[in-house]
PDB file of C-alpha atoms in Angstrom:
ATOM      1  CA  MET A   1     -10.421 -34.923  33.585  1.00 48.00           C
ATOM      2  CA  SER A   2     -12.077 -36.017  30.356  1.00 54.00           C
ATOM      3  CA  THR A   3     -15.140 -37.128  32.307  1.00 57.00           C
ATOM      4  CA  VAL A   4     -15.303 -33.783  34.104  1.00 55.00           C
ATOM      5  CA  ARG A   5     -15.267 -31.883  30.818  1.00 56.00           C
ATOM      6  CA  LEU A   6     -18.028 -34.064  29.430  1.00 54.00           C
ATOM      7  CA  LYS A   7     -20.154 -33.486  32.528  1.00 60.00           C
ATOM      8  CA  LEU A   8     -19.518 -29.739  32.432  1.00 57.00           C
ATOM      9  CA  SER A   9     -20.581 -29.642  28.797  1.00 58.00           C
ATOM     10  CA  ASP A  10     -23.722 -31.607  29.628  1.00 60.00           C
ATOM     11  CA  LEU A  11     -24.793 -29.076  32.262  1.00 59.00           C
ATOM     12  CA  PRO A  12     -24.566 -25.974  30.000  1.00 56.00           C
ATOM     13  CA  ALA A  13     -25.900 -27.948  27.040  1.00 53.00           C
ATOM     14  CA  ARG A  14     -29.052 -28.827  28.980  1.00 56.00           C
ATOM     15  CA  ARG A  15     -29.419 -25.254  30.166  1.00 56.00           C
ATOM     16  CA  TRP A  16     -28.912 -23.929  26.663  1.00 53.00           C
ATOM     17  CA  LEU A  17     -31.762 -26.030  25.246  1.00 55.00           C
ATOM     18  CA  PRO A  18     -34.374 -24.505  27.594  1.00 53.00           C
ATOM     19  CA  SER A  19     -32.573 -21.150  27.458  1.00 49.00           C
ATOM     20  CA  VAL A  20     -33.194 -21.015  23.707  1.00 49.00           C
ATOM     21  CA  ASN A  21     -36.841 -20.333  24.502  1.00 50.00           C
ATOM     22  CA  GLY A  22     -35.729 -17.357  26.579  1.00 52.00           C
ATOM     23  CA  SER A  23     -32.833 -14.973  25.959  1.00 50.00           C
ATOM     24  CA  GLY A  24     -30.128 -16.804  27.969  1.00 47.00           C
ATOM     25  CA  GLY A  25     -29.465 -19.201  25.077  1.00 45.00           C
ATOM     26  CA  ALA A  26     -27.315 -16.635  23.274  1.00 48.00           C
ATOM     27  CA  THR A  27     -25.225 -16.225  26.425  1.00 49.00           C
ATOM     28  CA  GLU A  28     -24.647 -19.963  26.751  1.00 51.00           C
ATOM     29  CA  VAL A  29     -23.559 -20.336  23.106  1.00 53.00           C
ATOM     30  CA  PRO A  30     -20.134 -18.717  23.694  1.00 52.00           C
ATOM     31  CA  VAL A  31     -19.676 -20.687  26.926  1.00 52.00           C
ATOM     32  CA  LEU A  32     -20.036 -23.996  25.084  1.00 52.00           C
ATOM     33  CA  GLY A  33     -17.627 -22.844  22.380  1.00 50.00           C
ATOM     34  CA  LYS A  34     -15.015 -21.861  24.961  1.00 54.00           C
ATOM     35  CA  ASP A  35     -15.228 -25.258  26.720  1.00 52.00           C
ATOM     36  CA  PRO A  36     -13.854 -27.260  23.727  1.00 49.00           C
TER      37      PRO A  36
END
C-alpha cells in the first residue's frame, strides 16, 4: 500500500507542476494535502 500511495502522489505532483502555469495548480494543492 505504501508504494501505491507514493505512486498516487507522484501522479498529482507531476500534474501540479505544469498546472501551476495554468489555474489547475490551486485545485491540485488541496488534493496533495489530503493524500498524506
